[in-house]
Rosetta silent file (secondary structure, phi, psi, omega in degrees, C-alpha in Angstrom):
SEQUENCE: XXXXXXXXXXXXXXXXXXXXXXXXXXXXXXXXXXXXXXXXXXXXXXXXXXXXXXXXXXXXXXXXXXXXXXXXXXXXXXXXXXXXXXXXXXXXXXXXXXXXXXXXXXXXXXXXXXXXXXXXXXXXXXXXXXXXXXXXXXXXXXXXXXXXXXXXXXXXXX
SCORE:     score description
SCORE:     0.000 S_00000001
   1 L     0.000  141.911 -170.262  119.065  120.913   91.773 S_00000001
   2 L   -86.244  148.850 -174.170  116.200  119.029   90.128 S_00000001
   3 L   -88.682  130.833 -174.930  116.713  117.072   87.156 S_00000001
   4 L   -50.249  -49.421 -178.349  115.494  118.693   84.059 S_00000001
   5 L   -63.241  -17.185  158.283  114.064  115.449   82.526 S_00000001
   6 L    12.083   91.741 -154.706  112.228  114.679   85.198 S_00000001
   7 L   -92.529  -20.226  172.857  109.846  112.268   83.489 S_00000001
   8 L   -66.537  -65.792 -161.892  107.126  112.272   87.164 S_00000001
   9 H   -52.317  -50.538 -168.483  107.229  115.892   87.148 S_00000001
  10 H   -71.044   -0.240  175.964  106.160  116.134   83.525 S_00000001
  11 H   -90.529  -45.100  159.598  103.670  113.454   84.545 S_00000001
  12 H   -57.854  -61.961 -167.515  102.486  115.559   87.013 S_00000001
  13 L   -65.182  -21.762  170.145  102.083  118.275   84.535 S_00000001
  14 L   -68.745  -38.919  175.207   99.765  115.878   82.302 S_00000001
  15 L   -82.841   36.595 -174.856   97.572  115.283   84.846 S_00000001
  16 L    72.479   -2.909 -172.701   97.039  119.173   85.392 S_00000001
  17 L   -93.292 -176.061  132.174   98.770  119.710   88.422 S_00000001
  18 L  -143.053  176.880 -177.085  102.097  121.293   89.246 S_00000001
  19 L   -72.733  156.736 -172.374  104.440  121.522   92.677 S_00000001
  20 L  -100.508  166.148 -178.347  103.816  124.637   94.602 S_00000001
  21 L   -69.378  -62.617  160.737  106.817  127.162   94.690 S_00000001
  22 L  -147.380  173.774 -164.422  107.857  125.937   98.382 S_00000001
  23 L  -120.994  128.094  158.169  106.158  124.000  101.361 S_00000001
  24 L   -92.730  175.732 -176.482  107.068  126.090  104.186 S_00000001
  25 L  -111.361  160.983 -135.949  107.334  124.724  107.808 S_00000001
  26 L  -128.517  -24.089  158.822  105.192  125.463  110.110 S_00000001
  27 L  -152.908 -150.761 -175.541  107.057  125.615  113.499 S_00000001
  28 L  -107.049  104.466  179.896  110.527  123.686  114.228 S_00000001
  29 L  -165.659  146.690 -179.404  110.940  120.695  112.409 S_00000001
  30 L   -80.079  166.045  179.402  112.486  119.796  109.123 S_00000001
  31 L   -80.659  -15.212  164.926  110.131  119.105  106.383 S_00000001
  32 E   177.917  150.609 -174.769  111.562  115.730  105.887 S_00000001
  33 E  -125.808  129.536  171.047  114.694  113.338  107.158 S_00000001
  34 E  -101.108  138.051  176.754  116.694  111.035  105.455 S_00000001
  35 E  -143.086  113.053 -177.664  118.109  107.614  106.588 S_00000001
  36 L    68.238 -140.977  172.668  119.512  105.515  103.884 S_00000001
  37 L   -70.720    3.099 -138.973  117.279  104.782  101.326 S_00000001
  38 E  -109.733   93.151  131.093  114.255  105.971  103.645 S_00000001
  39 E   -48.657   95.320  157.616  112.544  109.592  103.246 S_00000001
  40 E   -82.984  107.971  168.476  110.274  110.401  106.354 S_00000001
  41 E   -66.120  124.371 -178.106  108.115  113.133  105.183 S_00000001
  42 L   -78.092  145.983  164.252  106.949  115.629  107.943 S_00000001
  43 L   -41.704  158.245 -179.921  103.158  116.209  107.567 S_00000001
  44 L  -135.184  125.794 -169.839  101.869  118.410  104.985 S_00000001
  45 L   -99.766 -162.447 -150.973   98.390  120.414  105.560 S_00000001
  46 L  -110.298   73.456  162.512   96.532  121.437  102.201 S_00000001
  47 E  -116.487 -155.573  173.090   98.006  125.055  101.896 S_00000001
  48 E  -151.110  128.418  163.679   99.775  126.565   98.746 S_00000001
  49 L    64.882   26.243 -169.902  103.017  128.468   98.809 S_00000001
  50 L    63.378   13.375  160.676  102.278  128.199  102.519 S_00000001
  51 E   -90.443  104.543  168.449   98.334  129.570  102.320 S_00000001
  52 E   -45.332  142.552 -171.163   96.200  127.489  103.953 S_00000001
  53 L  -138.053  -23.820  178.548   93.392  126.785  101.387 S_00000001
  54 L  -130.255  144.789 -179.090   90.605  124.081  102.537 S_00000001
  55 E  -131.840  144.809 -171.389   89.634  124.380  106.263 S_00000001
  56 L  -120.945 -156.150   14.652   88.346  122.176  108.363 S_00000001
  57 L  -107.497  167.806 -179.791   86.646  120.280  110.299 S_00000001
  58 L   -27.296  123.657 -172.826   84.541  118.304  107.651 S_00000001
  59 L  -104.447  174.186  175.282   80.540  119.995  107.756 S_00000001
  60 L   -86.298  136.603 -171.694   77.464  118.030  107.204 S_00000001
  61 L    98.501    9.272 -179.891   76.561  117.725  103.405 S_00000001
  62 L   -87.178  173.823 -169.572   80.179  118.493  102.293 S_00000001
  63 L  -122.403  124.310 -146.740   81.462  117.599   99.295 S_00000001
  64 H   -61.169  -46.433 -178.995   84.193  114.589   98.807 S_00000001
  65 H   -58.555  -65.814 -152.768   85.849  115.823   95.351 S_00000001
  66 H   -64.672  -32.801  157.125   86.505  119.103   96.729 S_00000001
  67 H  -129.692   57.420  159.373   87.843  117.376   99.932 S_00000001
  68 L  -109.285   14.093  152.514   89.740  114.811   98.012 S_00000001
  69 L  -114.115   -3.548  178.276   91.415  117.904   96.546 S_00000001
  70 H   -86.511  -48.857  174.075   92.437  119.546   99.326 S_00000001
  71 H   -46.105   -8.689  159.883   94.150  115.622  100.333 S_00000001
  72 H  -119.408    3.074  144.918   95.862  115.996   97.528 S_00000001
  73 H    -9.206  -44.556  171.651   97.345  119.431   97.841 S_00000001
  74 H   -85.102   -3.741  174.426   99.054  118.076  100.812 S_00000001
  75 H   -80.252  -35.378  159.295  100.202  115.223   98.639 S_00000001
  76 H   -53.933  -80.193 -146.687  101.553  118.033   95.868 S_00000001
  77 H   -52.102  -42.790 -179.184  103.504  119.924   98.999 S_00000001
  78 H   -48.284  -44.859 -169.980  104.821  115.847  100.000 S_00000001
  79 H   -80.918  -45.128  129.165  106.188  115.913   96.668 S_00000001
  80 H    35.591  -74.096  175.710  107.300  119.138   96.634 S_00000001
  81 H   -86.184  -44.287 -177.353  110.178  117.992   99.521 S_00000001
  82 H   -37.028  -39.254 -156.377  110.709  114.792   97.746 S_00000001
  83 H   -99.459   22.473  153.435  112.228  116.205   94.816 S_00000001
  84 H   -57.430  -65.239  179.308  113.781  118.635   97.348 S_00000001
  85 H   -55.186  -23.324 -144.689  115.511  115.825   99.009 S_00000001
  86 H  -127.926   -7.477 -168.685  115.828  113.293   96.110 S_00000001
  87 L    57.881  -13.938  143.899  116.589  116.322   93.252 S_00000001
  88 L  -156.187  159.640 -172.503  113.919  114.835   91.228 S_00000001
  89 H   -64.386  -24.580  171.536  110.628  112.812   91.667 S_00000001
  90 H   -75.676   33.380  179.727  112.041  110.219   89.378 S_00000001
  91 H  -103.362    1.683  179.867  114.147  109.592   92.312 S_00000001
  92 E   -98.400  127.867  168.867  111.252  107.246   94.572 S_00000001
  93 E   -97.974  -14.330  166.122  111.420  103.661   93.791 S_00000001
  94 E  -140.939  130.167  156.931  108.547  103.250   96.274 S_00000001
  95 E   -88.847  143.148 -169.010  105.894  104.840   98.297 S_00000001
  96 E   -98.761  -70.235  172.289  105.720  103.129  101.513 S_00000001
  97 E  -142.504  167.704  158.185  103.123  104.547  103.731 S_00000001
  98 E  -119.164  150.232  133.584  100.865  107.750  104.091 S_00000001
  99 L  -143.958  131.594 -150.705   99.145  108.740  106.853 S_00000001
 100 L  -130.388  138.629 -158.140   96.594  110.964  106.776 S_00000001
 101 L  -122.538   97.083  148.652   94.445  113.195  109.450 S_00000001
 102 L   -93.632  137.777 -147.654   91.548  114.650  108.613 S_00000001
 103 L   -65.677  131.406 -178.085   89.945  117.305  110.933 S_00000001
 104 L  -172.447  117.029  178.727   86.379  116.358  111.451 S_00000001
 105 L   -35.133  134.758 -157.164   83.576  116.154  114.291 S_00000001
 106 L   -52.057  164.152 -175.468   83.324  112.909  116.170 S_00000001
 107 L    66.038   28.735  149.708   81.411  109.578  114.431 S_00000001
 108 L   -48.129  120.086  152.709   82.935  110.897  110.981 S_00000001
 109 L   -76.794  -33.554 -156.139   83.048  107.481  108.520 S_00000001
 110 L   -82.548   -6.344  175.169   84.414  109.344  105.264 S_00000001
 111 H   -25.610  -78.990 -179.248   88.247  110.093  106.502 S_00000001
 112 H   -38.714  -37.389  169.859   89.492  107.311  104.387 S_00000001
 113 H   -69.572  -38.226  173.616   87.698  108.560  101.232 S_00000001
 114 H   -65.401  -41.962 -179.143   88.825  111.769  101.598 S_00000001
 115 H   -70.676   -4.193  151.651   92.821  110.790  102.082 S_00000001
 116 H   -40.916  -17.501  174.518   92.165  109.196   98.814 S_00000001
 117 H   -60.401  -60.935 -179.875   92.741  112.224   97.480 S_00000001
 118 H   -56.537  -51.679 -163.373   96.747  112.067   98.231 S_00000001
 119 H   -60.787  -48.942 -179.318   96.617  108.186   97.602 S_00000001
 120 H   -53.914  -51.084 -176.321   95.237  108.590   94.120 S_00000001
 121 H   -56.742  -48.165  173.859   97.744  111.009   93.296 S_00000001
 122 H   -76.612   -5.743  165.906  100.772  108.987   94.057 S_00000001
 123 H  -101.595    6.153  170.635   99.405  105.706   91.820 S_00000001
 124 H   -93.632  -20.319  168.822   98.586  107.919   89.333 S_00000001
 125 H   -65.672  -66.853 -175.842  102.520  109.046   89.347 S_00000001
 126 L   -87.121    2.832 -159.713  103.919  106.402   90.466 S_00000001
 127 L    28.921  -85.173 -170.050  101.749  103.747   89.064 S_00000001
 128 L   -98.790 -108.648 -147.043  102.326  100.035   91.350 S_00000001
 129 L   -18.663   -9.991  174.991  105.544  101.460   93.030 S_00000001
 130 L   -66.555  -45.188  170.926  102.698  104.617   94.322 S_00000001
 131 L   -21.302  134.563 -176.797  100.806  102.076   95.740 S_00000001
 132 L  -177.371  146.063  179.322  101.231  102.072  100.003 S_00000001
 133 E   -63.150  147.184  171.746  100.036  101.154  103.358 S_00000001
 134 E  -126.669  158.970  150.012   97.773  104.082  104.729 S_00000001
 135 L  -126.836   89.457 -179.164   96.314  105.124  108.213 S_00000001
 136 L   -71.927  122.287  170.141   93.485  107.385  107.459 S_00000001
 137 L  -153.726  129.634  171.952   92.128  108.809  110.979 S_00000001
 138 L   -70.008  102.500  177.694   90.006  111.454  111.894 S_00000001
 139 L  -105.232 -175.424 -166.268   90.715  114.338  114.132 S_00000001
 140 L   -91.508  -38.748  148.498   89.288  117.380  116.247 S_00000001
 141 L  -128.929 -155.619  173.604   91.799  119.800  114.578 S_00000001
 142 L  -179.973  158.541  179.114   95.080  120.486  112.497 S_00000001
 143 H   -72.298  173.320 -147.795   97.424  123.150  112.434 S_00000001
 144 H    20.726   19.223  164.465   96.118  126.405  110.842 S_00000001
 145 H   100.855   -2.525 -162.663   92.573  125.047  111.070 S_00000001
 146 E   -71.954  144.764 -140.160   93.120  122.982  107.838 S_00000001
 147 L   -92.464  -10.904 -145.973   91.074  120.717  106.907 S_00000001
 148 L  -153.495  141.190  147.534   93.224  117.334  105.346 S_00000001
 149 L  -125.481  139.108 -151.493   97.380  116.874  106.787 S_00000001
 150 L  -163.534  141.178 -173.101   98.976  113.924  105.069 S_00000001
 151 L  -152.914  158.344 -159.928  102.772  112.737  106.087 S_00000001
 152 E  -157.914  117.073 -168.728  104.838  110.210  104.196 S_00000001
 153 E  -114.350  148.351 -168.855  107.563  107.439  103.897 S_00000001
 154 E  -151.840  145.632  164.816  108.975  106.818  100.658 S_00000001
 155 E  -103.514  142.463 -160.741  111.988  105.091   99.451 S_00000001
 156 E  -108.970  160.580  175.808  114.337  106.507   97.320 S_00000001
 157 L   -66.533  178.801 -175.687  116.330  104.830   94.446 S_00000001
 158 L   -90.282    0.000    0.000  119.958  104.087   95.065 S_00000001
């Protein structure tokens, strides 16, 4: 059960956002596995409540705040299972890595700006402990056509 006090979540809520109701999975795999202090986060694509909401791939002329908000939608859904696993968000003592795919037509340069979206979110939470190695890479698709997928290891406190 999530901790009422939850001082991230309410952190969350300053910066305007909130957690989605659930992240559902998308075929068969858990949404995230723990070993030790270690969360591996299954990707997460940018839907809500399980609606896909920004689709890709990337067009010419598009516009990077809108898809640096669908990166962080899947970064909301990431948290989402965190405080599933962890019972509350003030349970990560670190983010470790992201990595993040966004769907986009070959020669794309802007991948990296766009998973900025997700990145931004967790140092704005987590302030230095948010902070994490990324691999930003550009692909041909994602599942349900979606435009931004973003998967995640995080360490949890003891």
């Amino acid at each position: 059960m999530a901790d009422q006090a939850d001082q991230t979540l309410a952190r969350l809520t300053e910066l305007g956002l909130c957690l989605p109701e659930r992240s559902p999975s998308r075929a068969n795999f858990l949404p995230y596995k723990r070993s030790g202090n270690l969360l591996f986060l299954a990707g997460q694509i940018c839907e809500w409540n399980g609606n896909p909401r920004y689709f890709g791939p990337v067009a010419t002329g598009y516009d990077l705040a809108t898809a640096k908000k669908a990166a962080e939608m899947c970064a909301l859904n990431l948290l989402f299972n965190i405080r599933a696993a962890a019972g509350s968000l003030d349970g990560v003592a670190e983010v470790l890595r992201l990595g993040a795919f966004v769907a986009a037509p070959a020669g794309f340069a802007d991948g990296p700006k766009i998973a900025d979206g997700a990145s931004e979110l967790f140092i704005a939470l987590y302030g230095d402990r948010g902070r994490h190695a990324r691999t930003a890479v550009c692909v041909s698709s994602l599942p349900a056509n979606a435009l931004v997928e973003v998967d995640a290891i995080v360490e949890l406190k003891d």
